[in-house]
Short mmCIF file of C-alpha atoms in Angstrom, two decimals:
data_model
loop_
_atom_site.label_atom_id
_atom_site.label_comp_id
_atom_site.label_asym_id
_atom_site.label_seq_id
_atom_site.Cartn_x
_atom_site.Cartn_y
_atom_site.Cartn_z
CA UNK J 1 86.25 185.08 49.63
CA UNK J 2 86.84 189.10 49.59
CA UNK J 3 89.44 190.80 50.83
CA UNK J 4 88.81 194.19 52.37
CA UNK J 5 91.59 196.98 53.97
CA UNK J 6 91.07 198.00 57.79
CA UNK J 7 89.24 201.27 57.23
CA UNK J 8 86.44 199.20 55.48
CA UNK J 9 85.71 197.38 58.46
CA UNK J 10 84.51 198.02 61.57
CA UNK J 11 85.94 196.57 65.01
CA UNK J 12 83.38 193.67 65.28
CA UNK J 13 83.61 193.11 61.24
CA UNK J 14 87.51 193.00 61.16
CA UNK J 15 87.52 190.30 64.08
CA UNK J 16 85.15 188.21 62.33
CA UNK J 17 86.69 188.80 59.02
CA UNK J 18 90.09 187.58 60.96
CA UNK J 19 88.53 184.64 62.19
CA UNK J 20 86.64 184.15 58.66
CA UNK J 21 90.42 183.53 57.60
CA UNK J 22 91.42 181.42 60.13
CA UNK J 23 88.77 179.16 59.87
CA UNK J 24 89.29 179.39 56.13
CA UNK J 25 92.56 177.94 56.33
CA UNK J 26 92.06 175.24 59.00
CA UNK J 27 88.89 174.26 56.98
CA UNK J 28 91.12 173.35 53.68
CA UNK J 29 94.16 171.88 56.10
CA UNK J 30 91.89 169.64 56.86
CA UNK J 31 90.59 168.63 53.71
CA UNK J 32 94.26 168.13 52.72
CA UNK J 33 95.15 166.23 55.34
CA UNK J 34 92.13 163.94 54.74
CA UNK J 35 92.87 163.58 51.39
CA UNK J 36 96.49 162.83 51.97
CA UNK J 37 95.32 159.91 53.71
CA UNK J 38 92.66 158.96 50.92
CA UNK J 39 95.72 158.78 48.92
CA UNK J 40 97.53 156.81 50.69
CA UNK J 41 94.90 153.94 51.38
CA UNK J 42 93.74 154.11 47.70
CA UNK J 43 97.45 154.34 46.45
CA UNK J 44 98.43 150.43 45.29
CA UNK J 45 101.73 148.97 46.74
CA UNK J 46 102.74 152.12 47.90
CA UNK J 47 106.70 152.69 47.16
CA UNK J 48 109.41 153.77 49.95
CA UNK J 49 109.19 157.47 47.87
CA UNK J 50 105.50 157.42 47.78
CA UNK J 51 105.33 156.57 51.48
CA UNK J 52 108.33 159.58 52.30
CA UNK J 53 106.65 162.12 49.99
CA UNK J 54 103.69 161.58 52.10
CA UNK J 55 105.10 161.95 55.13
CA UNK J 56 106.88 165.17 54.04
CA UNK J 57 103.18 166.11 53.04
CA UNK J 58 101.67 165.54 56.63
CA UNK J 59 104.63 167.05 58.15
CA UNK J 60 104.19 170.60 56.25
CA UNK J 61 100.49 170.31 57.43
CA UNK J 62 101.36 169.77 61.13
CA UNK J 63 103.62 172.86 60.95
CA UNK J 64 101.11 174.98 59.26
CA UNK J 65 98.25 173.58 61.91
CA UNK J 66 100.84 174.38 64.95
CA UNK J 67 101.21 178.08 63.73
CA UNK J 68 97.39 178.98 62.82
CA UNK J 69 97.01 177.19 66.68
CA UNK J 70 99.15 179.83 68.42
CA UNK T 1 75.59 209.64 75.94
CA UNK T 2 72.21 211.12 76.20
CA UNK T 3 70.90 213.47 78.49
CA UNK T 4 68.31 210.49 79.07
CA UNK T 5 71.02 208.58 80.03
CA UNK T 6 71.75 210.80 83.11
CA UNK T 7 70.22 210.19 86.55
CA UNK T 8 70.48 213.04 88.91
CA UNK T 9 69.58 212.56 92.61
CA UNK T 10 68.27 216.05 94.34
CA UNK T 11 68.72 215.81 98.29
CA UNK T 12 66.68 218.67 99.78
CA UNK T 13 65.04 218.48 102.93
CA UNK T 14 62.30 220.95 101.58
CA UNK T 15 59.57 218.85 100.16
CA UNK T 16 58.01 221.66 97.72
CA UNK T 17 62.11 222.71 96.22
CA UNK T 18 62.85 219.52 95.99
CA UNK T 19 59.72 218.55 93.75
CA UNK T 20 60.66 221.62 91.76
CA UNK T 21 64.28 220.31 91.37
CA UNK T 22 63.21 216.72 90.60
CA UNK T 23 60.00 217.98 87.96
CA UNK T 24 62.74 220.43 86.39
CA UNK T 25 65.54 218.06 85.85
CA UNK T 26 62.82 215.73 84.11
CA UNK T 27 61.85 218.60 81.93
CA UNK T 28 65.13 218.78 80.72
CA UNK T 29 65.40 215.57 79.77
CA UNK T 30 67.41 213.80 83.05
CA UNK T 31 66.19 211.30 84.58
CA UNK T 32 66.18 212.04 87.86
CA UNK T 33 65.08 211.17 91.50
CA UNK T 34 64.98 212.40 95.16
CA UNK T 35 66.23 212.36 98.94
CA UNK T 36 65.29 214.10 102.10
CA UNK T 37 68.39 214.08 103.76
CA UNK T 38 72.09 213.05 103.41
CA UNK T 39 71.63 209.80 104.93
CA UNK T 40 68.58 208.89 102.53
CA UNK T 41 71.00 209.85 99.58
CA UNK T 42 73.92 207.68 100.76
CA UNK T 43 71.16 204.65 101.08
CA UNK T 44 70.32 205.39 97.35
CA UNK T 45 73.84 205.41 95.86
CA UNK T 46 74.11 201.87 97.32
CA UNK T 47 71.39 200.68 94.65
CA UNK T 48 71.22 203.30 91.74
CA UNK T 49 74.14 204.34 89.35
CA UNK T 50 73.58 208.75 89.77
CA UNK T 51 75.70 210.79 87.62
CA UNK T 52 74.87 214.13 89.22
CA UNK T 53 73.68 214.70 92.89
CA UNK T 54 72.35 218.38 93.61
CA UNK T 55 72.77 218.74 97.46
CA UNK T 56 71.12 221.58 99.64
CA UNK T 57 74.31 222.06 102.41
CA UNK T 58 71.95 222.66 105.59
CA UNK T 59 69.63 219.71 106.47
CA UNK T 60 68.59 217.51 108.87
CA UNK T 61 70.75 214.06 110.13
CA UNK T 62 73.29 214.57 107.80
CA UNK T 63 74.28 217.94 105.90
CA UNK T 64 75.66 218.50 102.48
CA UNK T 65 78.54 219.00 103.31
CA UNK T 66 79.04 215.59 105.01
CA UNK T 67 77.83 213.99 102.17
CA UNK T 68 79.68 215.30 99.50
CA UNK T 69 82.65 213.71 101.59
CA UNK T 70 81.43 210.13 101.83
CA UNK T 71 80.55 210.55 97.84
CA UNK T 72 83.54 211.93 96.65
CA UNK T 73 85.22 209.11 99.01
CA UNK T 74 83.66 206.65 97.79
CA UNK T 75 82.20 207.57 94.30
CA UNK T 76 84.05 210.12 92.98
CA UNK T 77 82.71 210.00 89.18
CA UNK T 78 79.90 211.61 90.42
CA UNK T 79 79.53 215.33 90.15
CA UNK T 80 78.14 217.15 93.11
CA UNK T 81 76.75 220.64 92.96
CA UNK T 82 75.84 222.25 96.42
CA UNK T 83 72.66 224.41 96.78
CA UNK T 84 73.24 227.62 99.20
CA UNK T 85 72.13 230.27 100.95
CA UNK T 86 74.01 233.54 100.22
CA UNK T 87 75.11 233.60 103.85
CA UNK T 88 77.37 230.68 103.53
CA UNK T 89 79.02 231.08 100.51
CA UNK T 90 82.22 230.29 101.95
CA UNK T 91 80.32 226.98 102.87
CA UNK T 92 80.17 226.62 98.77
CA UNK T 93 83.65 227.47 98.63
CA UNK T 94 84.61 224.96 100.77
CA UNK T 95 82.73 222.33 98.82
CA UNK T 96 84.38 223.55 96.03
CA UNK T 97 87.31 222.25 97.21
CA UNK T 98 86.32 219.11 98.27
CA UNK T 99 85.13 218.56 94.40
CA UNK T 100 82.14 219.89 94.18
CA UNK T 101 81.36 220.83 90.77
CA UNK T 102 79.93 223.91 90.88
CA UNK T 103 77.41 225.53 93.32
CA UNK T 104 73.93 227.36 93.24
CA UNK T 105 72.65 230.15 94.71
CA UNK T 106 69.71 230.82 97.23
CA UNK T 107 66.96 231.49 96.30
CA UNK T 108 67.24 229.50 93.24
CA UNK T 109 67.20 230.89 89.54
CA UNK T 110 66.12 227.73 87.39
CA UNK T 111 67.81 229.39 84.12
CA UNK T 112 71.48 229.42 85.93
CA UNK T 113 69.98 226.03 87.40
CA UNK T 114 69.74 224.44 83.94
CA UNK T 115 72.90 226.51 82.76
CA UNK T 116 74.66 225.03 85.79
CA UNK T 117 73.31 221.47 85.22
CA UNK T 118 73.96 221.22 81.20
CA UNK T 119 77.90 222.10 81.97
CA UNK T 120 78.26 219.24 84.18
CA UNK T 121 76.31 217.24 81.53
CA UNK T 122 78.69 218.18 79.09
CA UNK T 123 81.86 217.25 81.60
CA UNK T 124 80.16 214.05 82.00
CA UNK T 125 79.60 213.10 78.44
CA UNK T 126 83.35 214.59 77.30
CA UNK T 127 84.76 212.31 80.28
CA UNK T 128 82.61 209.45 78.93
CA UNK T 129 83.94 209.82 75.64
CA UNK T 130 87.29 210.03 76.45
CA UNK T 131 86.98 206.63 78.44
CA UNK T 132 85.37 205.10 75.41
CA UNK T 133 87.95 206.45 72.73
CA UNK T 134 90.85 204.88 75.25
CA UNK T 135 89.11 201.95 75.37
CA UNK T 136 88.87 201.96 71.49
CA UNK T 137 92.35 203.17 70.80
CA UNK T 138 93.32 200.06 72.97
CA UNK T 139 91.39 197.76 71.04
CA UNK T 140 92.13 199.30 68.36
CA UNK T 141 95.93 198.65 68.92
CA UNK T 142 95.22 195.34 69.67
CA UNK T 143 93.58 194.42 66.24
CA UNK T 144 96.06 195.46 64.25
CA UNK T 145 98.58 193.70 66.31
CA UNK T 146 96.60 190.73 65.54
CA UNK T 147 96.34 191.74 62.35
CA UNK T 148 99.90 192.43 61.74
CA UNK T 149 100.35 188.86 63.12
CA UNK T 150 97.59 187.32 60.90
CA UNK T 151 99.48 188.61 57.83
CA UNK T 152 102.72 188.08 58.90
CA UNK T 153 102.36 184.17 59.11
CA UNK T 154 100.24 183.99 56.33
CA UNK T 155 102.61 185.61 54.07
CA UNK T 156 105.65 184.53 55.41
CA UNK T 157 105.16 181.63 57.32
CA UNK T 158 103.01 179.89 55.87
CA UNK T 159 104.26 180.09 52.41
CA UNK T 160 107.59 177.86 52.71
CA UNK T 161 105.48 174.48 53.87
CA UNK T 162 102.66 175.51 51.34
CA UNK T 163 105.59 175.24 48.49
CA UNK T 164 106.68 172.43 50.15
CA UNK T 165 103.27 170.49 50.18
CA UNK T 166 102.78 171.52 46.41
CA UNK T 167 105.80 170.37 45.55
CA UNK T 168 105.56 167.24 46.85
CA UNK T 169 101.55 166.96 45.29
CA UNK T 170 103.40 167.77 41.96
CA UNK T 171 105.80 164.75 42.38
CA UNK T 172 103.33 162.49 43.46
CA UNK T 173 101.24 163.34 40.63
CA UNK T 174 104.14 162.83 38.32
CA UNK T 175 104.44 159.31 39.53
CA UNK T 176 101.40 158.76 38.77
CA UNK T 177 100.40 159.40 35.15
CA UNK T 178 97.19 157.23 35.16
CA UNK T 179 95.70 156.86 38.01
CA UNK T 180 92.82 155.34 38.72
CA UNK T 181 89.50 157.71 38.94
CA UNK T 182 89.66 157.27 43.35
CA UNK T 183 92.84 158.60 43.12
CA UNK T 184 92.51 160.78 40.58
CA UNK T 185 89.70 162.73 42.29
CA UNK T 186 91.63 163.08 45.70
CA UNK T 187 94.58 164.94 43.44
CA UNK T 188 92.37 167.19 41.89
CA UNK T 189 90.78 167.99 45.71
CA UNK T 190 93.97 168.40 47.04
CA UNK T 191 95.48 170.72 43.94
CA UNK T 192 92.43 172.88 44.11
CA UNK T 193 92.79 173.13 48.00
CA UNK T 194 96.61 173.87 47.95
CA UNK T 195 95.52 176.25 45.12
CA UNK T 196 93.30 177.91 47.58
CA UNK T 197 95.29 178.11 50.02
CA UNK T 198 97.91 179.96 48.08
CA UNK T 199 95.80 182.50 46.38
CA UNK T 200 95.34 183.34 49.77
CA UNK T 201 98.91 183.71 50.93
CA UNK T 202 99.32 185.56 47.95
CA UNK T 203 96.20 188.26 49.11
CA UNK T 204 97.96 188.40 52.85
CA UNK T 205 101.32 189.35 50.69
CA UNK T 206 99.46 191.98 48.56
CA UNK T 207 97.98 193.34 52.05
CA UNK T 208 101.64 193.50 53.39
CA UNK T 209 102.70 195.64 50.60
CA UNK T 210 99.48 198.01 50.40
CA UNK T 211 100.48 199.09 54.11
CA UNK T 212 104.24 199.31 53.29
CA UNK T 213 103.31 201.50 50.71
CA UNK T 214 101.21 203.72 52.83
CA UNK T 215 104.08 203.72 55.92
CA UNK T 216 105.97 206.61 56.33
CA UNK T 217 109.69 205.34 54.38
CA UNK T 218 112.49 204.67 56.45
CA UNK T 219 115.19 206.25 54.25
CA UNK T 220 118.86 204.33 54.26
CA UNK T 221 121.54 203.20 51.88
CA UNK T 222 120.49 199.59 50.22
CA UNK T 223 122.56 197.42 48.68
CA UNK T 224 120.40 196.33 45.58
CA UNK T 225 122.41 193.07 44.77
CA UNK T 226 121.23 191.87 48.53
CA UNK T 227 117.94 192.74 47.68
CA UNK T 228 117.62 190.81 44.43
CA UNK T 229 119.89 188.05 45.78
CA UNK T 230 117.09 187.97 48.51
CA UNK T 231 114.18 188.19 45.98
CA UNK T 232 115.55 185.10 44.28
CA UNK T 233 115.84 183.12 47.27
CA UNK T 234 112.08 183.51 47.69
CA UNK T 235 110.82 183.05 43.76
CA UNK T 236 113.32 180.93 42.41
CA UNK T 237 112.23 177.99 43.63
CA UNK T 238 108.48 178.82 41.72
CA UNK T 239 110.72 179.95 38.62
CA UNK T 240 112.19 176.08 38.82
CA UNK T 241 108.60 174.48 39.43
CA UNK T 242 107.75 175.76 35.93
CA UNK T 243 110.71 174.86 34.26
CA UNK T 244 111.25 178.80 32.97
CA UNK T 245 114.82 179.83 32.29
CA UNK T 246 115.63 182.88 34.82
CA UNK T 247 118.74 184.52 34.55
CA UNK T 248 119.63 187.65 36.58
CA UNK T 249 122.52 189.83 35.11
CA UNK T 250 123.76 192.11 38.02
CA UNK T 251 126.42 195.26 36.94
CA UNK T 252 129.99 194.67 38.85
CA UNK T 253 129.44 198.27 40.15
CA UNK T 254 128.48 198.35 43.36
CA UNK T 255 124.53 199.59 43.52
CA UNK T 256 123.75 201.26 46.26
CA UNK T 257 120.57 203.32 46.36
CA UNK T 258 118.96 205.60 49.28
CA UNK T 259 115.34 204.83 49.74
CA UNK T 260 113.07 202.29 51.84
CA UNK T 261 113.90 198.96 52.64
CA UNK T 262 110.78 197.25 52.22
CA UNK T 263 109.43 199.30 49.46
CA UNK T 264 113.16 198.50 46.97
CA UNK T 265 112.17 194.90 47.97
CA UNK T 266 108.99 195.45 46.63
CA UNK T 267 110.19 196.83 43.15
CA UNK T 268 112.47 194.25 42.79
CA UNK T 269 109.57 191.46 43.76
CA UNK T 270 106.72 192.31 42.03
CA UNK T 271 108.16 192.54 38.64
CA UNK T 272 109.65 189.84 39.31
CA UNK T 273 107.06 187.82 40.26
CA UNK T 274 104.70 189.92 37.43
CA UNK T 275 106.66 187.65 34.76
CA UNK T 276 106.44 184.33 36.67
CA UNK T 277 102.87 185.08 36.71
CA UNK T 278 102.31 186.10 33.06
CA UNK T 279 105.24 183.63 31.16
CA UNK T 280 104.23 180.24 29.97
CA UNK T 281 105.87 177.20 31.22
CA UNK T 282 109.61 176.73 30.14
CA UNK T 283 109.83 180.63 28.79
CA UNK T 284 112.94 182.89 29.60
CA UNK T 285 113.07 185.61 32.01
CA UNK T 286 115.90 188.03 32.06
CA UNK T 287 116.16 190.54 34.59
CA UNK T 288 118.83 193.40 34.86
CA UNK T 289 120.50 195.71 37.57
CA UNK T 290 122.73 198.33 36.17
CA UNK T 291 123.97 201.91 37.55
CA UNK T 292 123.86 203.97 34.55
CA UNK T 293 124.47 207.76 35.28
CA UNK T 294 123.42 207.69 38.90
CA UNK T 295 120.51 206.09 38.37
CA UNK T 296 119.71 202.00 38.83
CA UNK T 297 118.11 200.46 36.11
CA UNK T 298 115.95 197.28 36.58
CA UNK T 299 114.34 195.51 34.06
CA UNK T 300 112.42 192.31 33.96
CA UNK T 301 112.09 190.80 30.38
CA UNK T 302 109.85 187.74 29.78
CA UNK T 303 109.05 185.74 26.97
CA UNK T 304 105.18 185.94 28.36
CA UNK T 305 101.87 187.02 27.19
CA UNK T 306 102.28 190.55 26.65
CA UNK T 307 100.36 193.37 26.65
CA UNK T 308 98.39 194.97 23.94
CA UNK T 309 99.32 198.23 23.52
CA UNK T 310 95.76 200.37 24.96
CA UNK T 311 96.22 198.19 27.72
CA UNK T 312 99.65 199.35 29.01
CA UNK T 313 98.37 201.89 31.09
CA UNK T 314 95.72 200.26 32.59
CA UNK T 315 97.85 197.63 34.37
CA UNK T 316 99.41 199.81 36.42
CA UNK T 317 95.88 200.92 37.64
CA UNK T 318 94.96 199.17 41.49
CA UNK T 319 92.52 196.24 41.02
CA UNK T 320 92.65 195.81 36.99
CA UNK T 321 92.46 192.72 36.62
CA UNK T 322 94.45 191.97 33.61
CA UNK T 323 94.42 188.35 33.99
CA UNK T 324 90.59 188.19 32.98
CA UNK T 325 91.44 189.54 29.62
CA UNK T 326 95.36 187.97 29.03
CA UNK T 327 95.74 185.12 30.82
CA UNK T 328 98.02 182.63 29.32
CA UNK T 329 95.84 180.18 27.22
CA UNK T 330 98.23 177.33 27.95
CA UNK T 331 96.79 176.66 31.70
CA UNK T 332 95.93 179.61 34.58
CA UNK T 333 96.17 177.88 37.30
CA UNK T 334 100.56 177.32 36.68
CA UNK T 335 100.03 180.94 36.54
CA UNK T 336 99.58 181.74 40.24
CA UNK T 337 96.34 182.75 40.01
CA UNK T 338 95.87 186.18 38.59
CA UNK T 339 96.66 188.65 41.89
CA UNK T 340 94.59 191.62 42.83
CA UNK T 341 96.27 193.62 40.36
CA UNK T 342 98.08 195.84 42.56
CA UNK T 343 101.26 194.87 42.45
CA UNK T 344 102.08 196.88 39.78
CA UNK T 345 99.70 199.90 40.60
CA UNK T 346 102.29 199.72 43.88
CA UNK T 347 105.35 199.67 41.97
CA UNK T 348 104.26 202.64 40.33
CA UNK T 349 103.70 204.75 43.03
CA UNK T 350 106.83 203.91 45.00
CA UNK T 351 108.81 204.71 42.16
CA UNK T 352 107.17 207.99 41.41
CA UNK T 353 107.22 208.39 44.99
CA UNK T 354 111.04 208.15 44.83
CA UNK T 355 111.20 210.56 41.68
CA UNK T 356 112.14 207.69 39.29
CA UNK T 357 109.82 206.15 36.61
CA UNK T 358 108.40 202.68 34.94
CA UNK T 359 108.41 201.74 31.49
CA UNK T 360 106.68 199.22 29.94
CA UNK T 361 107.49 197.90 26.42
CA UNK T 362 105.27 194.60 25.67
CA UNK T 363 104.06 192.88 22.23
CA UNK T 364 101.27 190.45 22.46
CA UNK T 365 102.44 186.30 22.56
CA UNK T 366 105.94 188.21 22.37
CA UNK T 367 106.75 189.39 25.71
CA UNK T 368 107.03 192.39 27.90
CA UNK T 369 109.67 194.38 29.43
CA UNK T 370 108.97 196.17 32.40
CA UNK T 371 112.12 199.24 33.49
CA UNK T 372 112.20 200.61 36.92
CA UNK T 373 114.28 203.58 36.79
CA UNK T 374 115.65 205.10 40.20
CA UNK T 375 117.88 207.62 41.28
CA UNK T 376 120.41 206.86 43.58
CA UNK T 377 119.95 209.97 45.64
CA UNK T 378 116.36 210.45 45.48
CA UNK T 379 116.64 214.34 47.29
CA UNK T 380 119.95 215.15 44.69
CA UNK T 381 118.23 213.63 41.42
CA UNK T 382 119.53 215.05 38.09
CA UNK T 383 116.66 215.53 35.36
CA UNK T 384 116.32 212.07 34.04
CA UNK T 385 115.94 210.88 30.52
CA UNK T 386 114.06 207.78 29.09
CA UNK T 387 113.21 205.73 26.25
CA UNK T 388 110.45 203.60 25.54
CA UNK T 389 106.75 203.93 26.87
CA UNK T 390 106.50 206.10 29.85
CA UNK T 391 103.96 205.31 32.38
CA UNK T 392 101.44 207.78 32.94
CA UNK T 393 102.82 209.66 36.14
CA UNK T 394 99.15 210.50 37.55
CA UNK T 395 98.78 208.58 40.70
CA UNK T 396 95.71 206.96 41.81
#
């Protein structure tokens, strides 16, 4: 991914390049979140810690999602 | 616009003028059609877009005159030139007022004709492109709203749960020192996604402080121990992920400096963060504030990778990517990814900017030391005196 200033860019270019990003960063939320929950069905006997850690994890994500969603 | 992209309507109850009018306009490069009467040309506007109508004032079933009302009532983009006898010119003054654009003379001169026409061409093209700059101003205004928006909740926003998330990885990782190749793989996915994720928070932060840079500064008194006591609130948690020994040794004088906000936050940052970037897991980092002889000293010292010497300059050039040539050989990616390699370039011009300067002393595997120097008053300086490697003062 490049990165590119405003005068660059032209009007149509700098809203695609916008929503480049966006979708960028929903793209690899997803893949965390999937992977978070890869983890936990392939962790063994998850612990209490394991199991809050992960939570924490999916929490962060869900507040990250919320603000790319406004 | 193009004159091709300009439909004049002639009305002219004269068959053979009105031919003339409509062949002419075509000559010129207009598009351009034709009505009888003033009832004829009201029927047209109902189904064509004109631009110009050229009206004779005396016809049949409804005059010039007439018309000129009902179009300027009801379509008043369009410009209306009146044709006229000489005998009732105050019949073209009239129009005039009504909003006729201009009038033309009886019998008809096709050189002031054309001279007549172009002008109102060239009203209706500047009006168009004043529209169509409004209308891009507006939009314009609106992207970088969205913009501003974009970066501010990248950089800021964002950041906190992103630490958070990694942090959490880095535990879970911890806990598990062997684990088997299933979990092993989803680790590495979600490290190199995080990763990602951060290099671009990181690019949305070097954005921020590109158009800081280039703002007009907002000059005021700043308190430079709430500045770095700020600045550590945002890194120190990164300087405690790697386990590196920061210590921040502030003067008890007060240090209070007159310049811009944002752009003393971003002196203080970006060395800062220059040395979590470049210093190896568990090395030191000392940074100092002092007031010496009206001027605030900063330095950042690390225990990092250093710079060879020909390369000194070069790093504070915009987009050298140092990392490509130095980066720490004990892992990269604990290094925050290498940057853009502005950061420093930035530094550099803000404190030239503010009359100050920026020394670098470095030794390779030893460590650098990067000095901001800055005068308190910017616009009541004294000459200033240095030590160490100046940085060349050309900007970029």
């Amino acid at each position: 991914m490049t990165i590119a200033t405003n005068t660059e860019l032209s009007e149509t270019q700098l809203v695609e390049y916008y929503e480049n990003l966006i979708s960028f960063i929903r793209s690899r939320l997803n893949v965390i979140g999937t992977s978070v929950y890869l983890l936990q069905a392939d962790l063994p006997g998850t612990n209490f810690h394991t199991h809050k850690y992960i939570q924490k994890i999916n929490e962060e994500i869900d507040s990250i999602r919320k603000l790319i969603n406004e | 616009m193009d004159k091709k992209d300009v439909q004049i309507l002639v009305v002219e109850d004269e068959e053979i003028i009105r031919m003339m009018f409509k062949q002419s306009f075509e000559n010129w490069g207009f598009r351009a059609d034709a009505a009888e009467n003033g009832k004829e040309a009201l029927e047209k506007c109902q189904d064509n877009l004109y631009n110009i109508i050229v009206t004779d004032l005396n016809m049949p079933i409804m005059n010039g005159m007439d018309l000129l009302k009902r179009i300027k009532a009801k379509w008043p983009f369009i410009e209306v030139v009146v044709v006229t006898g000489f005998a009732t010119i105050e019949s073209a003054i009239e129009a005039m007022k009504l909003g006729a654009h201009d009038f033309i003379l009886k019998p008809v001169n096709f050189d002031h004709v054309q001279f007549t026409i172009n002008k109102c061409f060239q009203k209706i093209r500047a009006q168009a492109e004043n529209t169509e700059l409004r209308q891009l101003n507006a939009r314009l205004k609106e992207l970088n709203e969205l913009k501003d928006k974009f970066i501010y909740i990248t950089n800021h926003e964002i950041r906190t749960p992103l630490t958070i998330i990694k942090g959490y990885l880095d535990v879970l990782g911890s806990m598990l020192p062997d684990p088997d190749p299933d979990v092993a793989e989803v680790l590495e996915i979600l490290e190199t996604t995080t990763d990602e994720l951060n290099d671009l928070v990181e690019r949305m932060h070097i954005l921020e402080a590109m158009e800081q840079v280039q703002e007009t500064p907002v000059w005021q008194t700043i308190d430079l121990k709430e500045v770095i006591s700020k600045v550590y609130k945002e890194l120190g948690v990164l300087f405690n992920s790697r386990k590196l020994d920061l210590k921040i040794y502030v003067d008890k004088k007060p240090l209070l400096l007159k310049g811009d906000y944002r752009q003393i936050r971003l002196i203080l940052r970006e060395l800062l963060q220059n040395a979590l970037k470049f210093t190896g897991d568990n090395g030191k980092v000392r940074v100092r504030l002092e007031l010496k002889n009206e001027e605030i000293h900063y330095s950042v010292s690390d225990t990092g990778v250093g710079i060879p010497f020909e390369k000194q300059d070069l790093i504070f050039e915009r987009f050298y990517e140092i990392q490509d040539v130095i980066n720490h050989r004990t892992s990269k990616k604990e290094f925050m990814g290498g940057g853009m390699g502005i950061g420093l370039s930035l530094v550099k011009e803000i404190v030239h900017s503010m009359g100050g300067k920026i020394l670098v002393e470095s030794e390779p595997d030893q460590g650098s030391t990067f000095k901001a120097i800055l005068p308190c008053d910017p616009e009541n300086r004294k000459e200033m005196s240095f030590y160490g490697k100046t940085v060349n003062t050309k900007t970029n």
